């Protein structure tokens, strides 16, 4: 059975992604590590535990990680996900508890104890992963794969004109991870904004399914749905579930390419930009794979099968 490790800054789309992964019977999530990002670390841990309870499958350990970026103050996104990160649902505290141990140490231990078996998925800023690589560089060659929800592909950013949120929050960490030698696949925010976008018909299908899990997944994204109205789009994008889908189901990736990339972390104007040398003008060997597009029909079928 394939073994996964998921690092998350748990807000509404992270919750859907976690639920999907936990309900896929052909894989095992060995642990969930939590980083500050969308919401402060306490809220992100709470939301991860709630997501496990909602999934109604099994309970992987949840480990608390970095509470702020490496070099900067934390920039959260409650304006997109709600004050609680979950669409202002005002959810009660989960019954299950987080596990003892720091996320960074657990990332190292789990990868080193399972050489070439762990498939890592990152759904938030890369702070925990950068700290883990700094503490034990050997994990770069011991991890089987790393799928990063980060960057904006070849399009504009979603928090600045050039930067996507996860990279922007801790560009120094992203720079470290990109240069670590890890086998990286980036799934940018752009992948969730085309035919994979969850529109009003998709939402109605989920609500009509009678599944309380599907209802939860819709409700926790209410603030995100309101946010998308400013783009004249009715529904919500799910960047973290697209990353989970790309990692667990490679056949869902319909277009991808390899290229050399770098992270801008020194300029205030372009901080957090993921620069992709798609035309190989720098004549440098690729250091990452980039998912350009998912098969939207396959993606939605997988998601609906898992949560409906």
PDB file of C-alpha atoms in Angstrom:
ATOM      1  CA  UNK A   1       0.000   0.000   0.000  1.00  0.00           C
ATOM      2  CA  UNK A   2       1.288   3.465  -0.906  1.00  0.00           C
ATOM      3  CA  UNK A   3       2.323   5.630   2.056  1.00  0.00           C
ATOM      4  CA  UNK A   4       1.588   9.348   2.197  1.00  0.00           C
ATOM      5  CA  UNK A   5       2.532  12.227   4.467  1.00  0.00           C
ATOM      6  CA  UNK A   6       0.475  15.423   4.213  1.00  0.00           C
ATOM      7  CA  UNK A   7       1.667  18.835   5.409  1.00  0.00           C
ATOM      8  CA  UNK A   8      -1.175  21.357   5.691  1.00  0.00           C
ATOM      9  CA  UNK A   9      -2.170  24.816   6.908  1.00  0.00           C
ATOM     10  CA  UNK A  10      -5.685  23.526   7.285  1.00  0.00           C
ATOM     11  CA  UNK A  11      -8.437  25.771   5.973  1.00  0.00           C
ATOM     12  CA  UNK A  12     -11.497  24.947   3.892  1.00  0.00           C
ATOM     13  CA  UNK A  13      -9.906  23.538   0.732  1.00  0.00           C
ATOM     14  CA  UNK A  14      -7.261  21.723   2.797  1.00  0.00           C
ATOM     15  CA  UNK A  15     -10.106  20.069   4.692  1.00  0.00           C
ATOM     16  CA  UNK A  16     -11.616  18.719   1.470  1.00  0.00           C
ATOM     17  CA  UNK A  17      -8.182  17.494   0.376  1.00  0.00           C
ATOM     18  CA  UNK A  18      -7.561  15.716   3.696  1.00  0.00           C
ATOM     19  CA  UNK A  19     -10.989  14.087   3.617  1.00  0.00           C
ATOM     20  CA  UNK A  20     -10.381  12.846   0.070  1.00  0.00           C
ATOM     21  CA  UNK A  21      -7.010  11.321   0.990  1.00  0.00           C
ATOM     22  CA  UNK A  22      -8.316   9.707   4.170  1.00  0.00           C
ATOM     23  CA  UNK A  23     -11.242   8.121   2.343  1.00  0.00           C
ATOM     24  CA  UNK A  24      -9.118   6.635  -0.465  1.00  0.00           C
ATOM     25  CA  UNK A  25      -8.847   2.965   0.540  1.00  0.00           C
ATOM     26  CA  UNK A  26      -5.822   2.178  -1.641  1.00  0.00           C
ATOM     27  CA  UNK A  27      -3.413   4.482   0.225  1.00  0.00           C
ATOM     28  CA  UNK A  28      -2.422   5.157   3.812  1.00  0.00           C
ATOM     29  CA  UNK A  29      -1.818   8.614   5.279  1.00  0.00           C
ATOM     30  CA  UNK A  30       0.944   7.912   7.787  1.00  0.00           C
ATOM     31  CA  UNK A  31       0.715  11.341   9.430  1.00  0.00           C
ATOM     32  CA  UNK A  32      -0.579  14.864   9.009  1.00  0.00           C
ATOM     33  CA  UNK A  33       1.834  17.668   9.862  1.00  0.00           C
ATOM     34  CA  UNK A  34       0.548  21.186  10.360  1.00  0.00           C
ATOM     35  CA  UNK A  35       2.084  24.552   9.508  1.00  0.00           C
ATOM     36  CA  UNK A  36       0.835  28.107  10.010  1.00  0.00           C
ATOM     37  CA  UNK A  37      -0.449  29.723   6.830  1.00  0.00           C
ATOM     38  CA  UNK A  38      -4.089  30.207   5.934  1.00  0.00           C
ATOM     39  CA  UNK A  39      -4.741  30.488   9.659  1.00  0.00           C
ATOM     40  CA  UNK A  40      -2.564  30.584  12.793  1.00  0.00           C
ATOM     41  CA  UNK A  41      -1.115  27.272  13.918  1.00  0.00           C
ATOM     42  CA  UNK A  42      -3.644  26.595  16.710  1.00  0.00           C
ATOM     43  CA  UNK A  43      -6.556  26.984  14.308  1.00  0.00           C
ATOM     44  CA  UNK A  44      -4.818  24.938  11.611  1.00  0.00           C
ATOM     45  CA  UNK A  45      -4.261  22.055  14.050  1.00  0.00           C
ATOM     46  CA  UNK A  46      -7.886  22.193  15.188  1.00  0.00           C
ATOM     47  CA  UNK A  47      -9.118  22.122  11.598  1.00  0.00           C
ATOM     48  CA  UNK A  48      -6.903  19.156  10.734  1.00  0.00           C
ATOM     49  CA  UNK A  49      -8.368  17.189  13.638  1.00  0.00           C
ATOM     50  CA  UNK A  50     -11.908  18.172  12.632  1.00  0.00           C
ATOM     51  CA  UNK A  51     -11.224  17.025   9.073  1.00  0.00           C
ATOM     52  CA  UNK A  52     -10.168  13.605  10.349  1.00  0.00           C
ATOM     53  CA  UNK A  53     -13.378  13.301  12.342  1.00  0.00           C
ATOM     54  CA  UNK A  54     -15.505  14.322   9.361  1.00  0.00           C
ATOM     55  CA  UNK A  55     -13.769  11.805   7.081  1.00  0.00           C
ATOM     56  CA  UNK A  56     -14.964   8.907   9.281  1.00  0.00           C
ATOM     57  CA  UNK A  57     -12.173   6.591   8.153  1.00  0.00           C
ATOM     58  CA  UNK A  58      -9.092   6.266  10.351  1.00  0.00           C
ATOM     59  CA  UNK A  59      -7.021   8.530  12.581  1.00  0.00           C
ATOM     60  CA  UNK A  60      -3.453   9.285  11.518  1.00  0.00           C
ATOM     61  CA  UNK A  61      -1.322  11.192  14.028  1.00  0.00           C
ATOM     62  CA  UNK A  62      -1.397  14.983  13.732  1.00  0.00           C
ATOM     63  CA  UNK A  63       1.772  16.899  14.576  1.00  0.00           C
ATOM     64  CA  UNK A  64       2.090  20.627  15.216  1.00  0.00           C
ATOM     65  CA  UNK A  65       4.831  22.424  13.263  1.00  0.00           C
ATOM     66  CA  UNK A  66       6.126  25.912  12.552  1.00  0.00           C
ATOM     67  CA  UNK A  67       4.002  28.795  13.794  1.00  0.00           C
ATOM     68  CA  UNK A  68       5.526  31.430  11.515  1.00  0.00           C
ATOM     69  CA  UNK A  69       7.612  31.697   8.338  1.00  0.00           C
ATOM     70  CA  UNK A  70      11.396  31.463   8.478  1.00  0.00           C
ATOM     71  CA  UNK A  71      12.173  35.157   8.020  1.00  0.00           C
ATOM     72  CA  UNK A  72       8.903  37.082   8.035  1.00  0.00           C
ATOM     73  CA  UNK A  73       5.728  37.629   9.982  1.00  0.00           C
ATOM     74  CA  UNK A  74       2.814  35.349   9.183  1.00  0.00           C
ATOM     75  CA  UNK A  75       0.345  36.562   6.559  1.00  0.00           C
ATOM     76  CA  UNK A  76      -2.949  34.676   6.963  1.00  0.00           C
ATOM     77  CA  UNK A  77      -5.946  34.426   4.647  1.00  0.00           C
ATOM     78  CA  UNK A  78      -9.066  34.531   6.785  1.00  0.00           C
ATOM     79  CA  UNK A  79     -10.448  36.977   4.207  1.00  0.00           C
ATOM     80  CA  UNK A  80     -10.692  34.001   1.828  1.00  0.00           C
ATOM     81  CA  UNK A  81     -11.542  31.147   4.202  1.00  0.00           C
ATOM     82  CA  UNK A  82     -13.311  32.809   7.138  1.00  0.00           C
ATOM     83  CA  UNK A  83     -12.122  33.734  10.616  1.00  0.00           C
ATOM     84  CA  UNK A  84     -11.948  30.058  11.575  1.00  0.00           C
ATOM     85  CA  UNK A  85     -10.579  28.972   8.203  1.00  0.00           C
ATOM     86  CA  UNK A  86     -13.699  26.869   7.702  1.00  0.00           C
ATOM     87  CA  UNK A  87     -16.267  29.288   6.333  1.00  0.00           C
ATOM     88  CA  UNK A  88     -17.180  30.686   9.773  1.00  0.00           C
ATOM     89  CA  UNK A  89     -18.901  27.445  10.760  1.00  0.00           C
ATOM     90  CA  UNK A  90     -18.099  27.975  14.441  1.00  0.00           C
ATOM     91  CA  UNK A  91     -17.292  24.284  14.844  1.00  0.00           C
ATOM     92  CA  UNK A  92     -16.870  22.726  18.297  1.00  0.00           C
ATOM     93  CA  UNK A  93     -13.479  21.493  19.413  1.00  0.00           C
ATOM     94  CA  UNK A  94     -12.644  18.032  18.043  1.00  0.00           C
ATOM     95  CA  UNK A  95     -12.733  15.035  20.363  1.00  0.00           C
ATOM     96  CA  UNK A  96      -9.455  13.640  19.060  1.00  0.00           C
ATOM     97  CA  UNK A  97      -6.162  15.245  20.085  1.00  0.00           C
ATOM     98  CA  UNK A  98      -2.918  16.074  18.371  1.00  0.00           C
ATOM     99  CA  UNK A  99       0.055  13.760  18.913  1.00  0.00           C
ATOM    100  CA  UNK A 100       3.207  14.568  20.854  1.00  0.00           C
ATOM    101  CA  UNK A 101       6.253  15.514  18.834  1.00  0.00           C
ATOM    102  CA  UNK A 102       7.184  18.323  16.472  1.00  0.00           C
ATOM    103  CA  UNK A 103       6.119  18.142  12.842  1.00  0.00           C
ATOM    104  CA  UNK A 104       9.648  18.783  11.551  1.00  0.00           C
ATOM    105  CA  UNK A 105      11.088  15.867  13.525  1.00  0.00           C
ATOM    106  CA  UNK A 106       8.217  13.620  12.494  1.00  0.00           C
ATOM    107  CA  UNK A 107       8.701  14.446   8.813  1.00  0.00           C
ATOM    108  CA  UNK A 108      12.348  13.436   9.116  1.00  0.00           C
ATOM    109  CA  UNK A 109      11.637  10.278  11.125  1.00  0.00           C
ATOM    110  CA  UNK A 110       8.832   9.021   8.899  1.00  0.00           C
ATOM    111  CA  UNK A 111      10.794   9.555   5.681  1.00  0.00           C
ATOM    112  CA  UNK A 112      14.028   8.064   7.017  1.00  0.00           C
ATOM    113  CA  UNK A 113      12.232   5.056   8.519  1.00  0.00           C
ATOM    114  CA  UNK A 114      10.491   4.358   5.212  1.00  0.00           C
ATOM    115  CA  UNK A 115      13.205   4.937   2.590  1.00  0.00           C
ATOM    116  CA  UNK A 116      11.873   5.628  -0.928  1.00  0.00           C
ATOM    117  CA  UNK A 117       8.307   4.877   0.185  1.00  0.00           C
ATOM    118  CA  UNK A 118       6.863   8.132   1.494  1.00  0.00           C
ATOM    119  CA  UNK A 119       4.944  10.340  -0.946  1.00  0.00           C
ATOM    120  CA  UNK A 120       4.804  13.814   0.556  1.00  0.00           C
ATOM    121  CA  UNK A 121       2.034  16.272  -0.287  1.00  0.00           C
ATOM    122  CA  UNK A 122       2.345  19.891   0.834  1.00  0.00           C
ATOM    123  CA  UNK A 123      -0.808  22.018   0.969  1.00  0.00           C
ATOM    124  CA  UNK A 124       0.529  25.131   2.679  1.00  0.00           C
ATOM    125  CA  UNK A 125       3.682  27.234   3.040  1.00  0.00           C
ATOM    126  CA  UNK A 126       6.842  25.123   2.882  1.00  0.00           C
ATOM    127  CA  UNK A 127       8.233  26.152   6.275  1.00  0.00           C
ATOM    128  CA  UNK A 128       8.081  22.694   7.870  1.00  0.00           C
ATOM    129  CA  UNK A 129       9.671  21.042   4.850  1.00  0.00           C
ATOM    130  CA  UNK A 130      12.488  23.593   4.646  1.00  0.00           C
ATOM    131  CA  UNK A 131      13.278  23.131   8.336  1.00  0.00           C
ATOM    132  CA  UNK A 132      13.258  19.356   7.911  1.00  0.00           C
ATOM    133  CA  UNK A 133      15.653  19.521   4.953  1.00  0.00           C
ATOM    134  CA  UNK A 134      17.934  21.885   6.856  1.00  0.00           C
ATOM    135  CA  UNK A 135      18.030  19.548   9.847  1.00  0.00           C
ATOM    136  CA  UNK A 136      18.382  16.338   7.815  1.00  0.00           C
ATOM    137  CA  UNK A 137      19.362  16.908   4.172  1.00  0.00           C
ATOM    138  CA  UNK A 138      19.238  13.155   3.599  1.00  0.00           C
ATOM    139  CA  UNK A 139      15.454  13.187   3.388  1.00  0.00           C
ATOM    140  CA  UNK A 140      15.747  14.728  -0.080  1.00  0.00           C
ATOM    141  CA  UNK A 141      16.965  11.448  -1.556  1.00  0.00           C
ATOM    142  CA  UNK A 142      14.939   9.234   0.770  1.00  0.00           C
ATOM    143  CA  UNK A 143      11.485  10.644  -0.033  1.00  0.00           C
ATOM    144  CA  UNK A 144       9.745   8.952  -2.960  1.00  0.00           C
ATOM    145  CA  UNK A 145       8.039  12.084  -4.281  1.00  0.00           C
ATOM    146  CA  UNK A 146       6.915  15.551  -3.219  1.00  0.00           C
ATOM    147  CA  UNK A 147       3.787  17.173  -4.642  1.00  0.00           C
ATOM    148  CA  UNK A 148       3.626  20.877  -3.838  1.00  0.00           C
ATOM    149  CA  UNK A 149       0.439  22.912  -4.028  1.00  0.00           C
ATOM    150  CA  UNK A 150       2.206  26.133  -4.867  1.00  0.00           C
ATOM    151  CA  UNK A 151       2.871  28.663  -7.569  1.00  0.00           C
ATOM    152  CA  UNK A 152       0.570  30.029 -10.209  1.00  0.00           C
ATOM    153  CA  UNK A 153       1.798  28.016 -13.157  1.00  0.00           C
ATOM    154  CA  UNK A 154       2.347  30.301 -16.137  1.00  0.00           C
ATOM    155  CA  UNK A 155      -0.335  32.782 -15.108  1.00  0.00           C
ATOM    156  CA  UNK A 156      -0.757  35.639 -12.598  1.00  0.00           C
ATOM    157  CA  UNK A 157      -0.631  35.184  -8.847  1.00  0.00           C
ATOM    158  CA  UNK A 158      -3.553  35.223  -6.441  1.00  0.00           C
ATOM    159  CA  UNK A 159      -2.057  37.347  -3.664  1.00  0.00           C
ATOM    160  CA  UNK A 160       0.159  39.667  -5.735  1.00  0.00           C
ATOM    161  CA  UNK A 161       0.286  40.064  -9.515  1.00  0.00           C
ATOM    162  CA  UNK A 162       3.047  37.449  -9.671  1.00  0.00           C
ATOM    163  CA  UNK A 163       2.859  35.375  -6.476  1.00  0.00           C
ATOM    164  CA  UNK A 164       0.627  32.529  -5.304  1.00  0.00           C
ATOM    165  CA  UNK A 165      -0.257  32.457  -1.604  1.00  0.00           C
ATOM    166  CA  UNK A 166       1.634  29.365  -0.382  1.00  0.00           C
ATOM    167  CA  UNK A 167       4.905  30.467  -1.957  1.00  0.00           C
ATOM    168  CA  UNK A 168       4.394  34.111  -0.966  1.00  0.00           C
ATOM    169  CA  UNK A 169       3.911  33.367   2.734  1.00  0.00           C
ATOM    170  CA  UNK A 170       7.403  31.870   3.010  1.00  0.00           C
ATOM    171  CA  UNK A 171       9.412  32.319  -0.168  1.00  0.00           C
ATOM    172  CA  UNK A 172      12.678  31.657   1.667  1.00  0.00           C
ATOM    173  CA  UNK A 173      11.387  28.213   2.649  1.00  0.00           C
ATOM    174  CA  UNK A 174      10.173  27.553  -0.892  1.00  0.00           C
ATOM    175  CA  UNK A 175      13.626  28.519  -2.217  1.00  0.00           C
ATOM    176  CA  UNK A 176      15.270  26.025   0.145  1.00  0.00           C
ATOM    177  CA  UNK A 177      12.934  23.204  -0.837  1.00  0.00           C
ATOM    178  CA  UNK A 178      13.270  23.894  -4.561  1.00  0.00           C
ATOM    179  CA  UNK A 179      17.048  23.660  -4.211  1.00  0.00           C
ATOM    180  CA  UNK A 180      17.053  20.638  -1.901  1.00  0.00           C
ATOM    181  CA  UNK A 181      17.227  17.962  -4.577  1.00  0.00           C
ATOM    182  CA  UNK A 182      13.813  16.574  -3.664  1.00  0.00           C
ATOM    183  CA  UNK A 183      11.778  15.048  -6.535  1.00  0.00           C
ATOM    184  CA  UNK A 184       9.245  17.871  -6.846  1.00  0.00           C
ATOM    185  CA  UNK A 185       5.952  18.190  -8.680  1.00  0.00           C
ATOM    186  CA  UNK A 186       4.231  21.580  -8.507  1.00  0.00           C
ATOM    187  CA  UNK A 187       0.462  21.875  -8.858  1.00  0.00           C
ATOM    188  CA  UNK A 188      -0.267  25.578  -9.129  1.00  0.00           C
ATOM    189  CA  UNK A 189      -3.338  27.553  -8.149  1.00  0.00           C
ATOM    190  CA  UNK A 190      -4.125  27.910 -11.855  1.00  0.00           C
ATOM    191  CA  UNK A 191      -4.890  24.184 -12.126  1.00  0.00           C
ATOM    192  CA  UNK A 192      -7.981  24.666  -9.938  1.00  0.00           C
ATOM    193  CA  UNK A 193      -9.408  27.617 -11.862  1.00  0.00           C
ATOM    194  CA  UNK A 194     -10.372  26.087 -15.219  1.00  0.00           C
ATOM    195  CA  UNK A 195     -12.821  23.212 -15.776  1.00  0.00           C
ATOM    196  CA  UNK A 196     -11.886  21.831 -12.340  1.00  0.00           C
ATOM    197  CA  UNK A 197     -13.620  24.832 -10.712  1.00  0.00           C
ATOM    198  CA  UNK A 198     -16.553  23.683  -8.577  1.00  0.00           C
ATOM    199  CA  UNK A 199     -19.508  25.458 -10.149  1.00  0.00           C
ATOM    200  CA  UNK A 200     -23.124  25.790  -9.024  1.00  0.00           C
ATOM    201  CA  UNK A 201     -24.133  22.514 -10.727  1.00  0.00           C
ATOM    202  CA  UNK A 202     -21.331  20.652  -8.947  1.00  0.00           C
ATOM    203  CA  UNK A 203     -22.384  22.192  -5.640  1.00  0.00           C
ATOM    204  CA  UNK A 204     -25.987  21.177  -6.181  1.00  0.00           C
ATOM    205  CA  UNK A 205     -24.900  17.634  -7.051  1.00  0.00           C
ATOM    206  CA  UNK A 206     -22.934  17.405  -3.811  1.00  0.00           C
ATOM    207  CA  UNK A 207     -25.821  18.750  -1.736  1.00  0.00           C
ATOM    208  CA  UNK A 208     -28.330  16.453  -3.451  1.00  0.00           C
ATOM    209  CA  UNK A 209     -26.169  13.408  -2.773  1.00  0.00           C
ATOM    210  CA  UNK A 210     -27.441  13.236   0.798  1.00  0.00           C
ATOM    211  CA  UNK A 211     -23.885  12.832   2.091  1.00  0.00           C
ATOM    212  CA  UNK A 212     -23.179  14.768   5.267  1.00  0.00           C
ATOM    213  CA  UNK A 213     -19.500  14.756   4.276  1.00  0.00           C
ATOM    214  CA  UNK A 214     -20.313  16.403   0.947  1.00  0.00           C
ATOM    215  CA  UNK A 215     -22.530  18.927   2.735  1.00  0.00           C
ATOM    216  CA  UNK A 216     -19.653  19.750   5.086  1.00  0.00           C
ATOM    217  CA  UNK A 217     -17.268  20.205   2.148  1.00  0.00           C
ATOM    218  CA  UNK A 218     -19.652  22.671   0.541  1.00  0.00           C
ATOM    219  CA  UNK A 219     -20.476  24.560   3.723  1.00  0.00           C
ATOM    220  CA  UNK A 220     -16.878  25.052   4.868  1.00  0.00           C
ATOM    221  CA  UNK A 221     -16.131  26.773   1.552  1.00  0.00           C
ATOM    222  CA  UNK A 222     -18.926  29.366   1.841  1.00  0.00           C
ATOM    223  CA  UNK A 223     -16.552  32.299   2.376  1.00  0.00           C
ATOM    224  CA  UNK A 224     -14.378  31.111  -0.511  1.00  0.00           C
ATOM    225  CA  UNK A 225     -17.525  31.026  -2.640  1.00  0.00           C
ATOM    226  CA  UNK A 226     -18.266  34.637  -1.684  1.00  0.00           C
ATOM    227  CA  UNK A 227     -14.666  35.589  -2.513  1.00  0.00           C
ATOM    228  CA  UNK A 228     -15.019  34.169  -6.026  1.00  0.00           C
ATOM    229  CA  UNK A 229     -18.016  36.379  -6.756  1.00  0.00           C
ATOM    230  CA  UNK A 230     -15.615  39.285  -7.212  1.00  0.00           C
ATOM    231  CA  UNK A 231     -14.300  37.387 -10.241  1.00  0.00           C
ATOM    232  CA  UNK A 232     -17.881  36.860 -11.477  1.00  0.00           C
ATOM    233  CA  UNK A 233     -17.558  33.149 -10.798  1.00  0.00           C
ATOM    234  CA  UNK A 234     -20.267  31.255  -8.914  1.00  0.00           C
ATOM    235  CA  UNK A 235     -18.685  28.447  -6.944  1.00  0.00           C
ATOM    236  CA  UNK A 236     -15.215  27.824  -5.532  1.00  0.00           C
ATOM    237  CA  UNK A 237     -11.778  26.677  -6.598  1.00  0.00           C
ATOM    238  CA  UNK A 238     -10.127  23.775  -4.776  1.00  0.00           C
ATOM    239  CA  UNK A 239      -6.357  24.038  -5.238  1.00  0.00           C
ATOM    240  CA  UNK A 240      -5.463  21.604  -2.444  1.00  0.00           C
ATOM    241  CA  UNK A 241      -7.766  18.820  -3.674  1.00  0.00           C
ATOM    242  CA  UNK A 242      -6.306  19.184  -7.173  1.00  0.00           C
ATOM    243  CA  UNK A 243      -2.829  18.705  -5.692  1.00  0.00           C
ATOM    244  CA  UNK A 244      -3.989  15.639  -3.758  1.00  0.00           C
ATOM    245  CA  UNK A 245      -5.581  14.247  -6.909  1.00  0.00           C
ATOM    246  CA  UNK A 246      -2.399  14.800  -8.930  1.00  0.00           C
ATOM    247  CA  UNK A 247      -0.343  13.022  -6.266  1.00  0.00           C
ATOM    248  CA  UNK A 248      -2.599  10.036  -5.629  1.00  0.00           C
ATOM    249  CA  UNK A 249      -3.978   9.550  -9.147  1.00  0.00           C
ATOM    250  CA  UNK A 250      -1.241  10.360 -11.720  1.00  0.00           C
ATOM    251  CA  UNK A 251      -3.625   9.454 -14.540  1.00  0.00           C
ATOM    252  CA  UNK A 252      -5.639  12.591 -13.715  1.00  0.00           C
ATOM    253  CA  UNK A 253      -2.751  14.804 -14.867  1.00  0.00           C
ATOM    254  CA  UNK A 254      -3.469  15.506 -18.536  1.00  0.00           C
ATOM    255  CA  UNK A 255      -0.667  18.004 -19.198  1.00  0.00           C
ATOM    256  CA  UNK A 256       2.682  18.439 -17.469  1.00  0.00           C
ATOM    257  CA  UNK A 257       6.258  19.417 -18.243  1.00  0.00           C
ATOM    258  CA  UNK A 258       9.688  19.538 -16.623  1.00  0.00           C
ATOM    259  CA  UNK A 259      11.675  22.743 -16.321  1.00  0.00           C
ATOM    260  CA  UNK A 260      14.222  24.628 -14.274  1.00  0.00           C
ATOM    261  CA  UNK A 261      12.603  27.002 -11.806  1.00  0.00           C
ATOM    262  CA  UNK A 262      13.597  29.429  -9.088  1.00  0.00           C
ATOM    263  CA  UNK A 263      11.891  31.412  -6.328  1.00  0.00           C
ATOM    264  CA  UNK A 264      12.196  35.180  -5.975  1.00  0.00           C
ATOM    265  CA  UNK A 265      12.770  35.981  -2.301  1.00  0.00           C
ATOM    266  CA  UNK A 266      14.887  39.147  -2.336  1.00  0.00           C
ATOM    267  CA  UNK A 267      12.676  41.664  -4.161  1.00  0.00           C
ATOM    268  CA  UNK A 268       9.697  43.185  -2.379  1.00  0.00           C
ATOM    269  CA  UNK A 269       7.855  43.799  -5.653  1.00  0.00           C
ATOM    270  CA  UNK A 270       8.139  40.219  -6.916  1.00  0.00           C
ATOM    271  CA  UNK A 271       8.580  38.367  -3.617  1.00  0.00           C
ATOM    272  CA  UNK A 272       7.167  34.863  -3.843  1.00  0.00           C
ATOM    273  CA  UNK A 273       7.182  34.575  -7.613  1.00  0.00           C
ATOM    274  CA  UNK A 274       7.876  31.098  -8.967  1.00  0.00           C
ATOM    275  CA  UNK A 275       9.858  31.667 -12.149  1.00  0.00           C
ATOM    276  CA  UNK A 276       9.601  28.744 -14.590  1.00  0.00           C
ATOM    277  CA  UNK A 277      12.048  28.516 -17.486  1.00  0.00           C
ATOM    278  CA  UNK A 278       9.568  26.806 -19.767  1.00  0.00           C
ATOM    279  CA  UNK A 279      11.547  27.569 -22.945  1.00  0.00           C
ATOM    280  CA  UNK A 280      14.879  26.448 -21.396  1.00  0.00           C
ATOM    281  CA  UNK A 281      16.458  29.811 -22.137  1.00  0.00           C
ATOM    282  CA  UNK A 282      18.801  29.407 -19.160  1.00  0.00           C
ATOM    283  CA  UNK A 283      20.053  26.063 -20.471  1.00  0.00           C
ATOM    284  CA  UNK A 284      19.795  24.521 -16.997  1.00  0.00           C
ATOM    285  CA  UNK A 285      18.648  21.005 -16.156  1.00  0.00           C
ATOM    286  CA  UNK A 286      15.052  20.757 -14.903  1.00  0.00           C
ATOM    287  CA  UNK A 287      14.666  20.732 -11.135  1.00  0.00           C
ATOM    288  CA  UNK A 288      10.908  20.143 -10.966  1.00  0.00           C
ATOM    289  CA  UNK A 289       7.876  18.840 -12.793  1.00  0.00           C
ATOM    290  CA  UNK A 290       4.901  21.138 -13.316  1.00  0.00           C
ATOM    291  CA  UNK A 291       1.299  20.033 -13.618  1.00  0.00           C
ATOM    292  CA  UNK A 292      -0.318  22.259 -16.220  1.00  0.00           C
ATOM    293  CA  UNK A 293      -3.784  20.727 -16.391  1.00  0.00           C
ATOM    294  CA  UNK A 294      -5.967  18.037 -14.841  1.00  0.00           C
ATOM    295  CA  UNK A 295      -8.641  16.026 -16.591  1.00  0.00           C
ATOM    296  CA  UNK A 296     -11.567  17.846 -14.957  1.00  0.00           C
ATOM    297  CA  UNK A 297     -14.081  15.053 -15.561  1.00  0.00           C
ATOM    298  CA  UNK A 298     -11.819  12.471 -13.908  1.00  0.00           C
ATOM    299  CA  UNK A 299     -10.965  14.847 -11.062  1.00  0.00           C
ATOM    300  CA  UNK A 300     -14.572  15.617 -10.196  1.00  0.00           C
ATOM    301  CA  UNK A 301     -15.615  11.971 -10.459  1.00  0.00           C
ATOM    302  CA  UNK A 302     -12.871  10.967  -8.029  1.00  0.00           C
ATOM    303  CA  UNK A 303     -13.794  13.732  -5.596  1.00  0.00           C
ATOM    304  CA  UNK A 304     -17.500  13.017  -5.768  1.00  0.00           C
ATOM    305  CA  UNK A 305     -16.927   9.270  -5.322  1.00  0.00           C
ATOM    306  CA  UNK A 306     -14.870   9.924  -2.210  1.00  0.00           C
ATOM    307  CA  UNK A 307     -17.044  12.503  -0.456  1.00  0.00           C
ATOM    308  CA  UNK A 308     -20.554  11.855  -1.794  1.00  0.00           C
TER     309      UNK A 308
END
